Amino acid sequence: MAKEKKKNENHHYQHKIIDFLKNKKGRSYKRKEISRALDVSQSDYYLFREAMNELSRSGKVMKIKGGRYTSAASLRKIQGAIQVTRKGFAFVADERTEEEIFISSQNLNTALDGDSVEVQLFGVSRGKSKEGRVTQVLSRAKNLFVGTYHKSEYYGFVVPDNRKVYRDFYIPEKKALRAKNGQKVVVELKKWDSSMMNPEAQIVEILGFPDEPGVDVSSVVIGPGLPIKFAGKLEEEAAKKELNITPEEIARRLDLRNEVVFTIDPPDAKDFDDAVSLDKLGNGNWKLGVHIADVSYFVNPGTNIDLEALERGTSIYLVDRVIPMLPEHLSNKLCSLQPYEDRMSHSCIMEIDSSSGDVVHYEIKESIINSKRRYTYQEVQDIIDDKNAGDPFANVIKKMHSLSRLLRKKRFQNGSIDFSTPEVKFTLNEKGYPVDIIPLKQMHSNEMIEEFMLMANQTVAKHIKNISEKGKPKPFIYRIHEKPDQEKLTKFRNFMSALGYKIDIKSSVSPKQFQKILKEIEGGKDEIIIKEVALRTMMKAVYSQSNKGHFGLAFKDYTHFTSPIRRYPDLMVHRLLKEYENSVDFKRISEIKRELKKVCKISSERERQALDAERESVRIKQVEWLMQHKDETFEGIISGVMAFGIFVETLPYLIEGLIRIERLEDDYYIYDEKTYTLIGKDTGRTLRLGDAVKVRVANIDRERNEIDFLLAE
């Protein structure tokens, strides 16, 4: 009887608590505040406390930040895609408002990076950032994951390669495909109902041991769900395409086959999607031609090849291979501007004032060209450096170089920021192992082509303004780069201050002001690290229908027109340029807007994924190379200082590793967050961001591609 009475009293308090919180419309209270409001006596407080705990366990009442409680029923729910960080917490952008909601690691439920989720918002004080809890996973972003298989006595599990996947996968023995301990595998997620348990999966493919040729880099692509091969039917469909240059097609195009046009690319390039030409006009101005492969002639909207190209979004350039956006028959043959062969192209021909570098007239037309030579960047650089004056096109190249220096000087005068940072290239043996890491140098020949492509991309974007109707620009894809936000600028200012630089950087910062700051550190010992941090301070460039300009380049109008073989937005730009040569009705304009919204979203996402895969493939080869040089001492700079240790980047190989604080055995070090410094308590020794150090390898984790260093001094 007493037990029944206690149960009834518990339910009584539960109803009172729920009614109280519901009536307060999402406001939150501490437990003591609720008990006082309900006039709970001291003798009944244990009943009230039990009722609160039961409601919290059942999810009817939510415990949020600061030990406060609120009614779950009164909390607003939103939906969106979740982005999990490597540190374990996440963000969800509200689909309606695009506002970002913070999700702590304990509130992820069973959500994985990219999943579409429902989030219940917590009640928070006015002005504070919003926080929530994942209540359900609406749809999985992907079900296939790559990791390393480990076998215990009774079961197996897979440790995922992607550190954003924060749980290991449990593999029942019957679903292990006889995988061996330590092999890289692809698993399919089958079941994950509760965050109290690990997700259950089955192995669907065995890639092999990590040291087998190609296995490591394959896992980098398969992991994020990027496709490696084209379906057989797509290859067959592409193979049926022919280069049929009829007299009618020539008649409707600008025939430039007799012009001196050539390509300039890296030595290992196979898809040549841009060619250049240059003439001096009678009035003293330059006529610069940028001729781009006319991919849109071969790839029609809505076809299987087109849909696959959109899904891929971009070609991926890994250390040991290229994963193309288009089947090889198109990317390396029909579309590619091969030397001495007629090819369909789309030309942007600009008349440039020889003194100011301004475009005073232009035309953008479908064309046909015949490349007179396939140059490498080094071959062109040799001509610029007077090492090959006998080349038949040396005179044209010299003029091109002269024009490019004018354009480059003008661009930087206008505030364009130079973010060129050191890069490395690998020499691989026949098994794909790195035998050498070679620092890449940026040559004038690289910069020459860069300036010409930038000019063409600007001109095409401005062209859309010029053909606007009644002041309304036609729907288009722009490459935009917004100015850094206030929080990132504050962090950058603090970072520079820690290095001893006093800079004045306001929220209304212009590209020119940012450029001035980077100019001041040029050639100094901190240049590499400051440029890397400055890059992270910048917002990421994306594709958008809104022409918001490009902060980093200091351009008001900018698009991507010059690489349709390897970027889907460029292909779309070519199609729009052709379509806008004729009048477009209101209905079609609406269709284009809907289409471009999808293209911009997918293209921006795929670009991020491709960049991550490319960086990871570089990291893998750096680790493989370091495995063969474990006993060497390396020069480096401190690239990061944290409470748990210091990150060091070796020069010139750009391999980053961690010196854990417990390995700094000469003293007890204290972390000074404001100055990014570790300070020895007894010796006073400082280890500061940007300091030069010598390191040796302490440990290499091949599974995680993580490196531990030791100070060599």
XYZ file of C-alpha atoms in Angstrom:
713
model
C 0.000 0.000 0.000
C 2.830 2.398 0.887
C 4.554 1.507 -2.373
C 1.416 2.363 -4.361
C 1.072 5.646 -2.482
C 4.686 6.569 -3.252
C 4.124 5.752 -6.947
C 1.026 7.983 -7.075
C 2.889 10.842 -5.400
C 5.727 10.436 -7.903
C 3.248 10.659 -10.826
C 1.604 13.635 -9.123
C 4.934 15.498 -9.054
C 5.731 14.487 -12.632
C 2.438 16.039 -13.873
C 3.041 19.203 -11.840
C 6.612 19.585 -13.189
C 5.522 19.050 -16.821
C 2.587 21.508 -16.493
C 4.844 24.122 -14.900
C 7.526 23.886 -17.611
C 4.965 23.763 -20.466
C 3.344 26.971 -19.249
C 6.742 28.700 -19.227
C 7.084 28.295 -23.039
C 10.575 26.933 -23.352
C 12.240 28.836 -20.509
C 14.696 26.841 -18.398
C 15.078 26.564 -14.614
C 17.367 24.998 -12.071
C 15.864 22.148 -10.015
C 15.738 24.245 -6.828
C 13.877 27.002 -8.702
C 11.231 24.497 -9.875
C 10.818 23.014 -6.377
C 10.305 26.492 -4.890
C 7.800 27.408 -7.604
C 5.840 24.207 -6.872
C 6.091 24.801 -3.105
C 7.676 21.385 -2.454
C 8.118 20.712 1.261
C 11.465 19.528 2.623
C 9.981 16.121 3.543
C 8.683 15.612 -0.030
C 11.833 16.847 -1.777
C 13.132 13.296 -2.352
C 9.867 12.463 -4.202
C 10.227 15.607 -6.321
C 13.872 14.755 -7.095
C 12.964 11.190 -8.167
C 10.191 12.564 -10.412
C 12.666 14.990 -12.040
C 15.170 12.181 -12.672
C 12.524 9.922 -14.239
C 11.282 12.709 -16.514
C 14.868 13.462 -17.554
C 15.584 9.773 -18.280
C 12.415 9.412 -20.358
C 13.197 12.548 -22.382
C 10.015 14.421 -21.357
C 12.159 16.994 -19.559
C 15.512 18.086 -20.988
C 18.572 18.839 -18.880
C 20.597 21.502 -20.649
C 23.630 23.723 -20.124
C 24.260 24.939 -16.568
C 22.228 22.119 -14.962
C 18.936 23.718 -16.039
C 15.741 21.935 -17.068
C 13.098 22.678 -19.686
C 10.063 20.920 -21.182
C 10.939 18.768 -24.199
C 7.455 19.352 -25.659
C 7.981 23.129 -25.661
C 11.307 22.970 -27.470
C 11.372 23.731 -31.173
C 12.612 21.055 -33.562
C 14.603 21.727 -36.715
C 15.949 19.581 -39.519
C 19.236 19.770 -41.391
C 22.482 18.048 -42.339
C 24.914 17.427 -39.491
C 28.607 18.311 -39.749
C 30.727 16.409 -37.226
C 34.157 17.803 -36.339
C 37.260 15.745 -35.597
C 37.018 16.957 -31.992
C 33.717 15.084 -31.556
C 31.131 17.873 -31.451
C 28.943 18.890 -34.381
C 26.841 21.591 -36.027
C 23.502 21.411 -37.813
C 22.395 24.221 -40.125
C 18.640 24.826 -39.852
C 17.240 24.126 -43.351
C 14.869 27.100 -43.094
C 17.009 29.805 -41.497
C 20.553 28.402 -42.196
C 21.314 29.206 -38.524
C 23.937 26.862 -37.044
C 22.980 24.792 -33.997
C 25.726 23.376 -31.753
C 25.520 19.676 -30.861
C 27.807 18.361 -28.111
C 29.315 14.862 -28.429
C 26.922 13.398 -25.820
C 23.926 14.700 -27.790
C 24.812 13.190 -31.189
C 22.589 10.147 -30.618
C 23.474 7.844 -33.596
C 24.139 10.592 -36.140
C 27.185 10.438 -38.407
C 28.787 13.212 -40.439
C 26.537 14.381 -43.298
C 23.370 12.630 -42.090
C 20.022 14.403 -42.362
C 18.773 14.721 -38.770
C 16.024 16.107 -36.572
C 17.311 18.273 -33.726
C 15.469 19.378 -30.627
C 16.633 22.844 -29.581
C 17.401 23.565 -25.953
C 16.011 26.631 -24.265
C 18.855 29.136 -23.923
C 19.255 32.622 -22.553
C 18.751 35.425 -25.022
C 21.855 36.239 -27.034
C 23.544 32.889 -26.425
C 24.313 30.524 -29.294
C 21.691 27.856 -29.851
C 22.306 24.272 -28.813
C 20.391 21.064 -29.358
C 20.189 17.290 -29.297
C 19.731 14.900 -32.224
C 16.402 13.147 -31.666
C 16.415 11.018 -34.815
C 18.383 10.327 -37.975
C 16.082 11.010 -40.935
C 18.422 9.616 -43.601
C 22.022 8.468 -43.777
C 24.462 10.422 -45.950
C 26.189 7.123 -46.729
C 26.287 3.531 -45.595
C 29.772 2.543 -46.831
C 32.900 3.287 -44.793
C 36.582 2.384 -45.043
C 38.702 1.278 -42.121
C 41.130 -1.267 -40.703
C 39.844 -4.662 -39.581
C 40.867 -5.981 -36.158
C 40.107 -9.516 -34.990
C 39.678 -10.455 -31.348
C 38.958 -13.916 -29.964
C 35.174 -13.624 -30.186
C 34.395 -10.863 -32.659
C 35.856 -8.359 -35.100
C 35.679 -4.604 -35.325
C 36.693 -1.962 -37.862
C 38.416 1.276 -36.905
C 37.244 3.869 -39.492
C 39.872 5.888 -41.374
C 37.740 9.012 -41.181
C 38.279 10.571 -37.750
C 34.870 12.242 -38.000
C 33.360 8.751 -37.670
C 33.729 8.624 -33.906
C 32.701 4.978 -33.218
C 34.220 1.651 -34.267
C 32.028 -0.767 -36.235
C 31.199 -4.130 -34.635
C 31.573 -6.956 -37.202
C 29.891 -10.326 -36.481
C 32.164 -13.216 -37.494
C 29.734 -14.429 -40.187
C 29.856 -11.016 -41.855
C 33.652 -10.562 -41.939
C 34.285 -12.076 -45.442
C 37.282 -13.910 -43.925
C 39.166 -10.634 -43.644
C 42.574 -10.805 -42.000
C 43.720 -8.742 -39.042
C 45.147 -5.397 -40.219
C 43.546 -5.367 -43.685
C 41.827 -2.293 -45.114
C 38.166 -3.074 -45.759
C 34.930 -1.446 -46.906
C 32.032 -1.957 -44.490
C 28.313 -1.387 -44.890
C 26.442 -0.019 -41.871
C 23.554 -2.391 -41.120
C 22.207 -1.416 -37.720
C 22.656 1.324 -35.133
C 19.636 1.848 -32.918
C 21.215 3.169 -29.748
C 24.191 5.359 -28.889
C 24.786 2.991 -25.952
C 25.954 0.333 -28.448
C 28.491 0.406 -31.274
C 27.147 0.441 -34.844
C 26.913 -3.010 -36.432
C 28.267 -3.480 -39.961
C 29.321 -6.116 -42.458
C 32.413 -6.199 -44.631
C 31.481 -5.856 -48.321
C 34.964 -5.530 -49.844
C 38.535 -6.332 -48.804
C 40.959 -3.740 -50.215
C 44.108 -5.450 -48.899
C 46.915 -4.691 -46.485
C 47.930 -1.008 -46.262
C 51.400 -1.628 -47.726
C 50.045 -3.255 -50.892
C 50.240 -0.990 -53.992
C 47.295 1.409 -54.372
C 45.377 0.201 -51.291
C 46.070 3.267 -49.137
C 45.029 5.839 -51.741
C 41.951 3.824 -52.827
C 40.705 3.980 -49.253
C 40.987 7.786 -49.294
C 38.505 7.958 -52.185
C 36.120 5.151 -51.233
C 35.916 6.387 -47.630
C 33.993 9.617 -48.335
C 31.916 7.802 -50.986
C 33.699 9.236 -54.015
C 33.486 7.047 -57.126
C 36.671 5.602 -58.631
C 35.435 3.932 -61.817
C 32.671 4.719 -64.298
C 29.929 2.173 -64.859
C 30.464 0.082 -67.988
C 27.362 1.535 -69.651
C 28.674 5.080 -69.193
C 32.037 4.167 -70.713
C 30.191 2.630 -73.678
C 27.980 5.717 -74.059
C 31.059 7.984 -74.025
C 32.923 5.746 -76.514
C 30.120 6.273 -79.068
C 30.786 10.028 -79.127
C 32.642 11.221 -82.224
C 34.375 14.403 -83.294
C 32.281 15.165 -86.357
C 33.422 18.549 -87.651
C 31.034 19.262 -90.513
C 31.265 22.245 -92.889
C 28.035 23.546 -91.283
C 29.614 23.387 -87.808
C 32.738 25.214 -89.013
C 30.595 27.898 -90.676
C 28.751 28.767 -87.466
C 31.935 28.910 -85.375
C 34.881 31.285 -85.247
C 37.508 29.444 -87.307
C 40.871 29.962 -85.585
C 42.686 26.912 -86.956
C 45.310 29.015 -88.711
C 46.022 31.121 -85.601
C 49.094 30.472 -83.414
C 47.394 28.771 -80.471
C 49.105 26.422 -77.998
C 48.641 24.730 -74.621
C 50.873 25.021 -71.518
C 50.435 22.354 -68.816
C 52.322 20.176 -66.302
C 54.398 17.367 -67.896
C 52.034 14.605 -66.725
C 48.795 16.319 -67.884
C 46.520 14.435 -70.280
C 43.409 16.631 -70.357
C 44.276 19.955 -71.999
C 41.264 22.200 -71.453
C 42.809 25.622 -72.088
C 44.933 27.102 -74.885
C 46.183 30.655 -75.409
C 47.047 33.034 -78.262
C 48.355 36.592 -78.439
C 48.577 39.238 -81.175
C 49.613 42.885 -81.241
C 46.918 45.119 -82.753
C 47.492 48.130 -84.997
C 46.473 50.523 -82.204
C 49.170 49.089 -79.902
C 46.792 47.048 -77.746
C 47.034 43.302 -77.126
C 44.535 40.726 -78.406
C 44.605 37.883 -75.878
C 42.740 34.717 -76.767
C 41.797 32.167 -74.091
C 40.382 29.108 -75.852
C 38.611 26.529 -73.692
C 37.582 22.972 -74.592
C 33.916 22.982 -75.648
C 32.783 20.127 -73.400
C 29.149 21.266 -73.668
C 29.213 20.287 -77.362
C 29.651 16.629 -76.337
C 27.838 16.477 -72.967
C 24.143 17.291 -73.261
C 22.033 18.248 -70.213
C 20.144 15.398 -68.547
C 22.089 12.571 -70.226
C 23.639 9.791 -68.145
C 27.117 11.257 -68.682
C 25.904 14.701 -67.577
C 24.183 13.370 -64.431
C 27.315 11.409 -63.492
C 29.489 14.499 -64.078
C 27.250 16.567 -61.774
C 27.328 13.842 -59.110
C 31.151 13.828 -59.255
C 31.330 17.635 -59.490
C 35.068 17.712 -60.112
C 38.075 15.632 -61.096
C 40.183 14.506 -58.123
C 43.969 14.815 -58.364
C 45.515 12.272 -56.000
C 49.241 11.652 -55.613
C 49.274 8.501 -57.753
C 46.263 8.945 -60.056
C 43.553 11.235 -61.387
C 39.891 10.329 -60.907
C 38.255 12.242 -63.772
C 34.839 13.897 -63.819
C 34.262 12.623 -67.376
C 35.088 9.246 -68.967
C 38.573 9.090 -70.472
C 37.344 9.033 -74.094
C 35.931 12.526 -73.515
C 38.388 14.021 -71.004
C 41.646 12.878 -72.606
C 40.634 12.564 -76.265
C 37.584 14.264 -77.824
C 37.416 17.318 -75.553
C 41.144 17.660 -74.838
C 42.896 20.306 -76.955
C 45.430 17.882 -78.424
C 48.284 19.367 -80.480
C 47.999 19.369 -84.294
C 44.322 18.292 -84.200
C 41.136 20.284 -84.865
C 39.129 20.738 -81.682
C 35.841 22.398 -80.683
C 36.443 25.299 -78.329
C 34.758 28.238 -76.628
C 36.907 31.360 -76.911
C 37.097 34.502 -74.826
C 39.045 36.996 -76.926
C 39.999 40.209 -75.138
C 41.491 43.469 -76.368
C 43.704 44.690 -73.539
C 45.070 48.224 -73.206
C 48.862 47.843 -73.365
C 49.515 50.488 -70.708
C 46.663 50.052 -68.189
C 45.990 46.300 -68.551
C 42.232 46.968 -68.821
C 39.962 44.980 -71.144
C 38.560 47.572 -73.556
C 36.691 45.158 -75.828
C 35.923 41.437 -75.879
C 33.989 38.706 -77.665
C 32.946 35.302 -76.355
C 32.232 32.816 -79.135
C 32.139 29.141 -79.998
C 35.233 28.428 -82.044
C 37.414 25.774 -83.602
C 41.178 25.671 -83.037
C 44.210 23.605 -83.942
C 46.885 23.733 -81.226
C 50.320 24.310 -82.748
C 52.271 22.958 -79.777
C 51.893 21.251 -76.388
C 54.285 23.011 -73.984
C 55.169 22.129 -70.393
C 55.600 24.929 -67.846
C 59.338 24.218 -67.659
C 59.728 24.488 -71.453
C 58.017 27.893 -71.429
C 60.115 29.001 -68.449
C 63.284 28.088 -70.369
C 62.133 30.367 -73.212
C 61.372 33.187 -70.737
C 64.863 32.703 -69.262
C 66.485 32.892 -72.745
C 67.538 29.228 -72.618
C 65.720 28.310 -75.837
C 65.607 31.373 -78.084
C 65.427 29.150 -81.182
C 61.911 27.922 -80.369
C 59.540 28.854 -83.257
C 57.089 30.533 -80.856
C 59.673 32.108 -78.537
C 58.701 35.620 -79.664
C 55.007 35.080 -78.846
C 55.841 33.545 -75.457
C 58.088 36.488 -74.572
C 55.236 38.887 -75.377
C 52.815 36.764 -73.347
C 55.194 36.926 -70.413
C 55.431 40.701 -70.690
C 51.626 41.067 -70.758
C 51.182 38.683 -67.806
C 53.572 40.761 -65.645
C 51.499 43.858 -66.425
C 48.270 42.061 -65.480
C 49.811 40.619 -62.326
C 51.171 43.989 -61.199
C 47.766 45.604 -61.777
C 45.970 42.816 -59.872
C 48.139 43.218 -56.786
C 47.870 47.007 -56.943
C 44.101 46.542 -56.752
C 44.479 44.512 -53.542
C 44.637 40.893 -54.717
C 46.156 38.694 -51.990
C 49.067 36.359 -52.770
C 48.312 33.112 -50.983
C 50.879 30.972 -52.767
C 52.240 28.551 -50.152
C 54.935 25.877 -50.526
C 53.885 22.609 -52.177
C 55.603 19.277 -52.713
C 55.528 16.622 -55.413
C 56.325 12.920 -54.996
C 58.442 10.619 -57.125
C 56.877 7.149 -56.870
C 58.385 3.782 -57.790
C 56.554 1.084 -59.797
C 54.775 -0.115 -56.637
C 53.516 3.362 -55.787
C 55.916 3.975 -52.896
C 57.435 7.470 -52.585
C 61.181 7.505 -53.238
C 61.544 11.286 -53.150
C 59.698 14.433 -52.041
C 60.447 17.418 -54.255
C 59.497 20.990 -53.246
C 57.652 22.662 -56.131
C 58.661 26.115 -57.236
C 56.191 28.585 -58.723
C 57.604 29.791 -62.046
C 56.719 32.824 -64.166
C 55.264 30.397 -66.732
C 52.733 29.161 -64.121
C 51.866 32.729 -63.186
C 51.454 33.692 -66.855
C 48.715 31.112 -67.459
C 47.142 31.941 -64.089
C 46.812 35.633 -65.058
C 45.293 34.807 -68.457
C 42.725 32.434 -66.911
C 41.826 34.958 -64.200
C 41.285 37.623 -66.860
C 39.027 35.342 -68.921
C 36.994 34.316 -65.862
C 36.503 37.968 -64.883
C 35.515 38.959 -68.416
C 32.891 36.207 -68.660
C 31.375 37.233 -65.294
C 31.263 40.906 -66.365
C 29.695 39.846 -69.669
C 26.623 38.587 -67.779
C 26.216 42.068 -66.299
C 26.513 43.577 -69.764
C 23.688 41.432 -71.188
C 21.312 41.996 -68.252
C 17.762 42.987 -69.128
C 16.094 45.966 -67.389
C 18.920 46.006 -64.839
C 18.355 42.359 -63.878
C 21.353 40.060 -64.470
C 20.508 36.674 -65.911
C 20.843 33.661 -63.557
C 24.471 32.564 -63.461
C 27.118 30.701 -61.449
C 29.677 32.889 -59.710
C 32.799 31.905 -57.822
C 32.497 33.937 -54.634
C 34.771 34.484 -51.652
C 33.315 36.530 -48.806
C 35.370 38.633 -46.405
C 36.513 36.974 -43.124
C 34.051 37.153 -40.227
C 34.768 39.120 -37.051
C 35.585 36.071 -34.906
C 38.224 34.783 -37.333
C 39.764 38.250 -37.700
C 40.040 38.589 -33.911
C 41.791 35.210 -33.700
C 44.169 36.235 -36.492
C 44.953 39.529 -34.747
C 45.700 37.661 -31.490
C 47.838 35.154 -33.380
C 49.900 37.932 -35.028
C 50.242 39.692 -31.689
C 51.605 36.462 -30.145
C 54.295 36.440 -32.833
C 55.202 40.039 -32.008
C 53.413 41.789 -34.896
C 51.204 44.754 -34.036
C 48.541 44.937 -36.755
C 45.466 47.085 -37.165
C 42.768 44.891 -38.679
C 39.120 45.938 -38.498
C 35.905 44.036 -39.256
C 35.538 46.116 -42.432
C 38.940 44.872 -43.652
C 39.615 45.267 -47.369
C 41.711 42.898 -49.521
C 44.327 45.667 -49.818
C 44.715 45.934 -46.018
C 45.057 42.170 -45.709
C 47.577 42.157 -48.540
C 49.642 44.843 -46.771
C 49.879 42.712 -43.625
C 51.166 39.704 -45.597
C 53.638 41.909 -47.499
C 55.245 42.962 -44.216
C 56.135 39.372 -43.253
C 57.434 38.349 -46.707
C 60.844 36.711 -46.508
C 60.748 36.519 -42.700
C 61.072 33.341 -40.641
C 57.334 33.389 -39.842
C 56.168 33.777 -43.461
C 55.084 30.158 -44.063
C 53.177 29.764 -40.792
C 51.504 33.197 -41.051
C 50.348 32.521 -44.617
C 48.893 29.166 -43.562
C 46.999 30.754 -40.653
C 45.890 33.647 -42.892
C 44.475 31.099 -45.341
C 42.495 29.456 -42.530
C 41.240 32.918 -41.500
C 39.682 33.390 -44.926
C 36.184 32.174 -45.671
C 36.109 29.289 -48.139
C 35.420 30.149 -51.785
C 32.174 28.566 -53.028
C 29.839 28.574 -56.022
C 26.784 30.818 -55.772
C 24.026 32.444 -57.836
C 24.616 35.680 -55.878
C 27.448 37.782 -57.258
C 29.135 38.735 -53.976
C 32.608 39.180 -55.461
C 35.885 37.482 -54.582
C 37.621 38.961 -51.524
C 40.962 37.152 -51.951
C 41.370 38.177 -55.587
C 39.801 41.620 -55.005
C 37.440 41.034 -57.961
C 33.873 42.360 -58.064
C 32.900 39.829 -60.750
C 34.335 36.345 -61.017
C 33.284 32.927 -62.300
C 34.838 29.636 -63.409
C 34.879 29.273 -67.195
C 38.313 27.845 -67.953
C 38.199 24.167 -66.834
C 35.017 22.409 -68.052
C 36.804 19.043 -68.466
C 37.464 18.868 -64.735
C 34.839 21.146 -63.083
C 31.084 20.915 -63.514
C 30.338 24.630 -62.793
C 32.542 25.582 -65.778
C 30.549 23.227 -68.015
C 27.356 24.888 -66.770
C 28.800 28.359 -67.462
C 29.518 27.337 -71.085
C 25.921 26.153 -71.524
C 24.509 29.383 -70.098
C 26.709 31.548 -72.334
C 25.352 29.705 -75.375
C 21.745 29.825 -74.192
C 21.916 33.555 -73.442
C 22.921 34.322 -77.024
C 19.160 34.080 -77.693
C 16.264 35.504 -75.713
C 15.121 33.403 -72.736
C 11.520 33.586 -71.473
C 10.446 33.991 -67.832
C 9.527 30.313 -67.404
C 12.983 29.186 -68.543
C 14.653 31.763 -66.268
C 12.810 30.189 -63.295
C 13.944 26.721 -64.380
C 17.569 27.881 -64.653
C 17.455 29.392 -61.140
C 16.232 26.091 -59.645
C 18.855 24.168 -61.585
C 21.696 26.483 -60.537
C 20.759 26.241 -56.851
C 21.319 22.484 -57.047
C 24.512 22.774 -59.131
C 26.079 25.335 -56.758
C 25.298 23.235 -53.676
C 26.586 19.933 -55.103
C 29.653 21.504 -56.736
C 30.735 23.272 -53.523
C 30.294 20.051 -51.506
C 32.185 17.888 -54.018
C 35.017 20.413 -54.172
C 35.470 20.202 -50.388
C 35.426 16.395 -50.502
C 37.951 16.314 -53.349
C 40.311 18.700 -51.517
C 40.113 16.540 -48.371
C 40.877 13.405 -50.415
C 43.789 15.126 -52.172
C 45.285 16.319 -48.860
C 44.834 12.878 -47.314
C 46.576 11.189 -50.258
C 49.519 13.570 -49.768
C 49.547 12.774 -46.037
C 49.641 9.024 -46.743
C 52.661 9.359 -49.029
C 54.413 11.675 -46.545
C 53.984 9.035 -43.822
C 55.176 6.258 -46.173
C 58.274 8.310 -47.066
C 58.985 9.084 -43.419
C 58.832 5.366 -42.569
C 61.967 4.978 -44.704
C 63.724 7.951 -43.052
C 62.882 7.339 -39.376
C 66.462 7.697 -38.136
C 67.114 11.103 -39.705
C 67.004 14.535 -38.087
C 64.789 17.168 -39.738
C 64.713 20.947 -39.713
C 61.262 22.328 -38.950
C 59.156 25.145 -37.541
C 56.608 25.038 -34.744
C 53.289 25.227 -36.588
C 50.957 24.890 -33.601
C 51.125 25.146 -29.804
C 48.526 23.455 -27.613
C 48.286 22.506 -23.937
C 49.039 18.876 -24.878
C 52.129 19.591 -27.012
C 53.538 21.306 -30.091
C 53.038 20.610 -33.790
C 56.128 20.817 -35.979
C 56.198 21.053 -39.783
C 59.405 19.767 -41.364
C 61.039 21.851 -44.083
C 61.132 21.525 -47.021
C 59.036 18.329 -46.921
C 55.997 19.956 -45.186
C 55.354 16.886 -42.998
C 53.555 17.813 -39.769
C 53.876 15.821 -36.552
C 53.191 16.270 -32.833
C 55.658 16.501 -29.961
C 53.548 15.442 -26.999
C 54.109 17.464 -23.836
C 55.086 14.342 -21.867
C 58.001 13.884 -24.307
C 59.411 17.303 -23.359
C 61.403 15.799 -20.512
C 63.892 18.614 -19.844
C 61.373 20.672 -17.840
C 57.764 21.027 -16.712
C 56.096 23.207 -19.371
C 53.215 25.613 -18.818
C 50.919 26.581 -21.716
C 50.388 30.296 -22.352
C 47.312 30.450 -24.577
C 47.608 34.173 -25.339
C 51.109 33.952 -26.798
C 50.886 30.410 -28.275
C 53.872 29.428 -26.145
C 55.010 26.593 -23.850
C 57.225 27.952 -21.055
C 59.584 25.789 -18.981
C 58.855 26.330 -15.278
C 62.465 25.925 -14.092
C 64.570 26.773 -17.142
C 62.343 29.513 -18.579
C 62.814 27.916 -22.004
C 60.111 28.979 -24.472
C 58.712 26.959 -27.352
C 56.830 29.487 -29.430
C 54.789 29.387 -32.606
C 57.086 29.923 -35.610
C 60.287 28.906 -33.785
C 62.824 26.852 -35.753
C 63.531 23.431 -34.204
C 65.160 20.115 -35.093
C 63.155 16.913 -34.681
C 63.439 13.137 -34.920
C 60.688 10.560 -35.381
C 59.377 9.039 -32.135
C 56.434 7.043 -33.481
C 54.386 6.607 -36.667
C 50.786 5.347 -36.552
C 50.110 4.053 -40.078
C 46.462 3.352 -39.308
C 45.721 6.978 -38.383
C 48.543 8.518 -40.458
C 49.723 10.296 -37.318
C 53.347 11.165 -36.543
C 54.979 11.774 -33.175
C 58.236 13.718 -33.107
C 60.928 14.281 -30.477
C 63.034 17.422 -30.157
C 66.483 16.551 -31.477
C 68.341 19.161 -29.382
